Amino acid sequence: MHVLLLKEGRALTTVHAKGRTPVVIPKSPERGADAAARALQAVLVSLEDSKAENIVTIDIAGKSALGDHMVVVSGRSSRHVLAIADHLMTDLKDEGFGNARVEGLDGGDWVLIDTGDIIIHVFRPEIREFYNIEKMWAAPDLDEGTLH
C-alpha cells in the first residue's frame, strides 16, 4: 500500500492488487459516432487498397455491445486474407486506432480484427459462405414488428 500526500495535505491511499487483472480493450479514445465513422472510413480505405473483395458493412450500433460496425470481406486465398489483415492492422495503427485484438492469423481462413468500435472479418470465400455472418446480422429485429 502506498500513501500519497496531495497539495491540500490530504492523504490518498492506493492499493496495488496482486495477480492478473483482466484486460478490457476500450472503444476508441474519441467517443461517439464521429470516432466510429472515422475508424470505419480508415478501415474501408485500407480494405480497398488491399483489393479485398465483396466488402459488406453492417451497422450493429444498438443491436450489440460488441461495437458500432461490422465489416465482412473476402480475400482470394489464405495468403491474400493474411495480407489484407496485415495491411489493415498497419493502417489502423498509423491512423491512431492501434491495439486492435486479432485472431486467426495462424490459419488464413478467417481473421477477426476487433478495434473496439469496429469488428472486421476477413474470410476466404468458402469459409465466408459456410458461416454466412451477413445473413445472421441482417435478420430483422423482433421489436420492429416485421415478423408475424
mmCIF file of C-alpha atoms in Angstrom:
data_model
loop_
_atom_site.group_PDB
_atom_site.id
_atom_site.type_symbol
_atom_site.label_atom_id
_atom_site.label_comp_id
_atom_site.label_asym_id
_atom_site.label_seq_id
_atom_site.Cartn_x
_atom_site.Cartn_y
_atom_site.Cartn_z
ATOM 1 C CA MET A 1 0.000 0.000 0.000
ATOM 2 C CA HIS A 2 1.234 3.486 -0.854
ATOM 3 C CA VAL A 3 0.201 6.763 0.758
ATOM 4 C CA LEU A 4 0.489 9.911 -1.319
ATOM 5 C CA LEU A 5 0.069 13.411 0.063
ATOM 6 C CA LEU A 6 -1.879 15.838 -2.045
ATOM 7 C CA LYS A 7 -1.155 19.584 -2.135
ATOM 8 C CA GLU A 8 -4.014 20.225 0.279
ATOM 9 C CA GLY A 9 -2.364 17.898 2.804
ATOM 10 C CA ARG A 10 -4.943 15.136 2.456
ATOM 11 C CA ALA A 11 -3.653 11.597 2.202
ATOM 12 C CA LEU A 12 -4.578 9.477 -0.817
ATOM 13 C CA THR A 13 -4.177 5.749 -0.345
ATOM 14 C CA THR A 14 -3.648 3.425 -3.279
ATOM 15 C CA VAL A 15 -3.659 -0.341 -3.112
ATOM 16 C CA HIS A 16 -1.882 -2.470 -5.680
ATOM 17 C CA ALA A 17 -3.579 -5.814 -6.244
ATOM 18 C CA LYS A 18 -1.549 -8.910 -6.947
ATOM 19 C CA GLY A 19 -2.456 -11.360 -9.686
ATOM 20 C CA ARG A 20 -3.846 -10.886 -13.161
ATOM 21 C CA THR A 21 -6.104 -8.011 -13.956
ATOM 22 C CA PRO A 22 -8.433 -8.671 -16.886
ATOM 23 C CA VAL A 23 -7.611 -6.534 -19.881
ATOM 24 C CA VAL A 24 -10.523 -4.711 -21.425
ATOM 25 C CA ILE A 25 -9.957 -3.097 -24.781
ATOM 26 C CA PRO A 26 -11.800 0.210 -24.644
ATOM 27 C CA LYS A 27 -13.586 1.688 -27.575
ATOM 28 C CA SER A 28 -11.565 4.368 -29.292
ATOM 29 C CA PRO A 29 -10.486 7.312 -27.128
ATOM 30 C CA GLU A 30 -12.662 9.771 -29.026
ATOM 31 C CA ARG A 31 -16.116 8.588 -28.159
ATOM 32 C CA GLY A 32 -19.208 8.844 -30.212
ATOM 33 C CA ALA A 33 -20.420 8.370 -33.717
ATOM 34 C CA ASP A 34 -17.735 10.656 -35.158
ATOM 35 C CA ALA A 35 -14.885 8.444 -33.938
ATOM 36 C CA ALA A 36 -16.614 5.294 -35.169
ATOM 37 C CA ALA A 37 -17.284 6.893 -38.562
ATOM 38 C CA ARG A 38 -13.639 7.984 -38.851
ATOM 39 C CA ALA A 39 -12.437 4.500 -37.931
ATOM 40 C CA LEU A 40 -14.856 2.906 -40.402
ATOM 41 C CA GLN A 41 -13.587 5.168 -43.177
ATOM 42 C CA ALA A 42 -9.976 4.199 -42.388
ATOM 43 C CA VAL A 43 -10.929 0.503 -42.446
ATOM 44 C CA LEU A 44 -12.750 0.779 -45.776
ATOM 45 C CA VAL A 45 -9.895 2.685 -47.432
ATOM 46 C CA SER A 46 -7.390 0.080 -46.248
ATOM 47 C CA LEU A 47 -9.557 -2.796 -47.467
ATOM 48 C CA GLU A 48 -9.963 -1.163 -50.888
ATOM 49 C CA ASP A 49 -6.183 -0.634 -51.094
ATOM 50 C CA SER A 50 -5.662 -4.334 -50.307
ATOM 51 C CA LYS A 51 -8.067 -5.386 -53.065
ATOM 52 C CA ALA A 52 -10.416 -7.055 -50.563
ATOM 53 C CA GLU A 53 -13.500 -8.441 -52.288
ATOM 54 C CA ASN A 54 -17.234 -8.278 -51.540
ATOM 55 C CA ILE A 55 -16.947 -5.664 -48.784
ATOM 56 C CA VAL A 56 -20.103 -5.556 -46.660
ATOM 57 C CA THR A 57 -20.619 -3.060 -43.821
ATOM 58 C CA ILE A 58 -23.245 -3.814 -41.171
ATOM 59 C CA ASP A 59 -24.406 -1.210 -38.647
ATOM 60 C CA ILE A 60 -24.648 -3.017 -35.292
ATOM 61 C CA ALA A 61 -24.907 0.068 -33.074
ATOM 62 C CA GLY A 62 -27.795 -0.510 -30.685
ATOM 63 C CA LYS A 63 -28.018 -4.185 -31.699
ATOM 64 C CA SER A 64 -24.872 -5.327 -29.933
ATOM 65 C CA ALA A 65 -22.481 -4.160 -27.256
ATOM 66 C CA LEU A 66 -19.627 -5.510 -29.398
ATOM 67 C CA GLY A 67 -19.201 -2.306 -31.373
ATOM 68 C CA ASP A 68 -20.810 0.102 -33.797
ATOM 69 C CA HIS A 69 -19.985 -1.533 -37.127
ATOM 70 C CA MET A 70 -19.126 -4.945 -38.510
ATOM 71 C CA VAL A 71 -17.256 -5.277 -41.790
ATOM 72 C CA VAL A 72 -17.124 -8.583 -43.659
ATOM 73 C CA VAL A 73 -14.755 -9.073 -46.604
ATOM 74 C CA SER A 74 -13.197 -11.838 -48.659
ATOM 75 C CA GLY A 75 -9.668 -12.494 -49.793
ATOM 76 C CA ARG A 76 -8.960 -14.700 -52.820
ATOM 77 C CA SER A 77 -6.686 -17.110 -50.910
ATOM 78 C CA SER A 78 -5.213 -17.701 -47.463
ATOM 79 C CA ARG A 79 -2.214 -15.605 -48.448
ATOM 80 C CA HIS A 80 -4.484 -12.755 -49.592
ATOM 81 C CA VAL A 81 -6.541 -12.951 -46.355
ATOM 82 C CA LEU A 82 -3.359 -12.642 -44.279
ATOM 83 C CA ALA A 83 -2.052 -9.775 -46.448
ATOM 84 C CA ILE A 84 -5.358 -7.887 -46.080
ATOM 85 C CA ALA A 85 -5.277 -8.347 -42.293
ATOM 86 C CA ASP A 86 -1.622 -7.299 -42.012
ATOM 87 C CA HIS A 87 -2.166 -4.204 -44.169
ATOM 88 C CA LEU A 88 -5.288 -3.266 -42.189
ATOM 89 C CA MET A 89 -3.534 -3.589 -38.817
ATOM 90 C CA THR A 90 -0.668 -1.398 -40.058
ATOM 91 C CA ASP A 91 -3.079 1.225 -41.416
ATOM 92 C CA LEU A 92 -5.145 1.236 -38.206
ATOM 93 C CA LYS A 93 -2.011 1.784 -36.136
ATOM 94 C CA ASP A 94 -0.834 4.574 -38.477
ATOM 95 C CA GLU A 95 -4.244 6.288 -38.182
ATOM 96 C CA GLY A 96 -4.170 6.144 -34.374
ATOM 97 C CA PHE A 97 -6.532 3.191 -33.993
ATOM 98 C CA GLY A 98 -3.822 0.762 -32.858
ATOM 99 C CA ASN A 99 -4.050 -2.010 -30.268
ATOM 100 C CA ALA A 100 -6.711 -3.952 -32.121
ATOM 101 C CA ARG A 101 -7.272 -7.538 -30.996
ATOM 102 C CA VAL A 102 -6.567 -10.051 -33.735
ATOM 103 C CA GLU A 103 -7.396 -13.736 -34.027
ATOM 104 C CA GLY A 104 -6.881 -16.264 -36.807
ATOM 105 C CA LEU A 105 -3.505 -15.211 -38.166
ATOM 106 C CA ASP A 106 -2.190 -18.769 -37.871
ATOM 107 C CA GLY A 107 -4.518 -20.241 -40.498
ATOM 108 C CA GLY A 108 -5.521 -17.610 -43.010
ATOM 109 C CA ASP A 109 -9.060 -18.953 -43.441
ATOM 110 C CA TRP A 110 -10.755 -16.380 -41.192
ATOM 111 C CA VAL A 111 -9.074 -13.427 -39.476
ATOM 112 C CA LEU A 112 -11.014 -11.363 -36.962
ATOM 113 C CA ILE A 113 -9.824 -7.855 -36.091
ATOM 114 C CA ASP A 114 -11.588 -6.029 -33.244
ATOM 115 C CA THR A 115 -10.840 -2.306 -32.875
ATOM 116 C CA GLY A 116 -13.457 -1.741 -30.180
ATOM 117 C CA ASP A 117 -15.753 0.284 -32.451
ATOM 118 C CA ILE A 118 -15.467 -1.974 -35.495
ATOM 119 C CA ILE A 119 -15.211 -5.719 -35.913
ATOM 120 C CA ILE A 120 -13.667 -6.829 -39.202
ATOM 121 C CA HIS A 121 -13.965 -10.393 -40.514
ATOM 122 C CA VAL A 122 -11.618 -11.332 -43.370
ATOM 123 C CA PHE A 123 -12.559 -14.684 -44.923
ATOM 124 C CA ARG A 124 -11.567 -16.984 -47.703
ATOM 125 C CA PRO A 125 -14.696 -17.171 -49.917
ATOM 126 C CA GLU A 126 -15.573 -20.787 -48.999
ATOM 127 C CA ILE A 127 -15.342 -20.093 -45.264
ATOM 128 C CA ARG A 128 -17.398 -16.911 -45.600
ATOM 129 C CA GLU A 129 -20.115 -18.779 -47.468
ATOM 130 C CA PHE A 130 -20.182 -21.527 -44.831
ATOM 131 C CA TYR A 131 -20.585 -19.199 -41.821
ATOM 132 C CA ASN A 132 -22.740 -16.600 -43.625
ATOM 133 C CA ILE A 133 -22.337 -13.941 -40.921
ATOM 134 C CA GLU A 134 -24.068 -11.274 -43.010
ATOM 135 C CA LYS A 135 -27.321 -13.219 -43.042
ATOM 136 C CA MET A 136 -27.264 -13.643 -39.270
ATOM 137 C CA TRP A 137 -26.800 -9.901 -38.652
ATOM 138 C CA ALA A 138 -29.250 -8.902 -41.385
ATOM 139 C CA ALA A 139 -32.120 -10.732 -39.616
ATOM 140 C CA PRO A 140 -34.963 -8.305 -38.802
ATOM 141 C CA ASP A 141 -35.351 -7.063 -35.257
ATOM 142 C CA LEU A 142 -38.290 -8.632 -33.446
ATOM 143 C CA ASP A 143 -39.299 -5.336 -31.899
ATOM 144 C CA GLU A 144 -39.622 -3.740 -35.356
ATOM 145 C CA GLY A 145 -42.741 -5.831 -35.922
ATOM 146 C CA THR A 146 -41.508 -7.290 -39.203
ATOM 147 C CA LEU A 147 -42.119 -10.889 -38.205
ATOM 148 C CA HIS A 148 -45.618 -12.274 -37.658
#
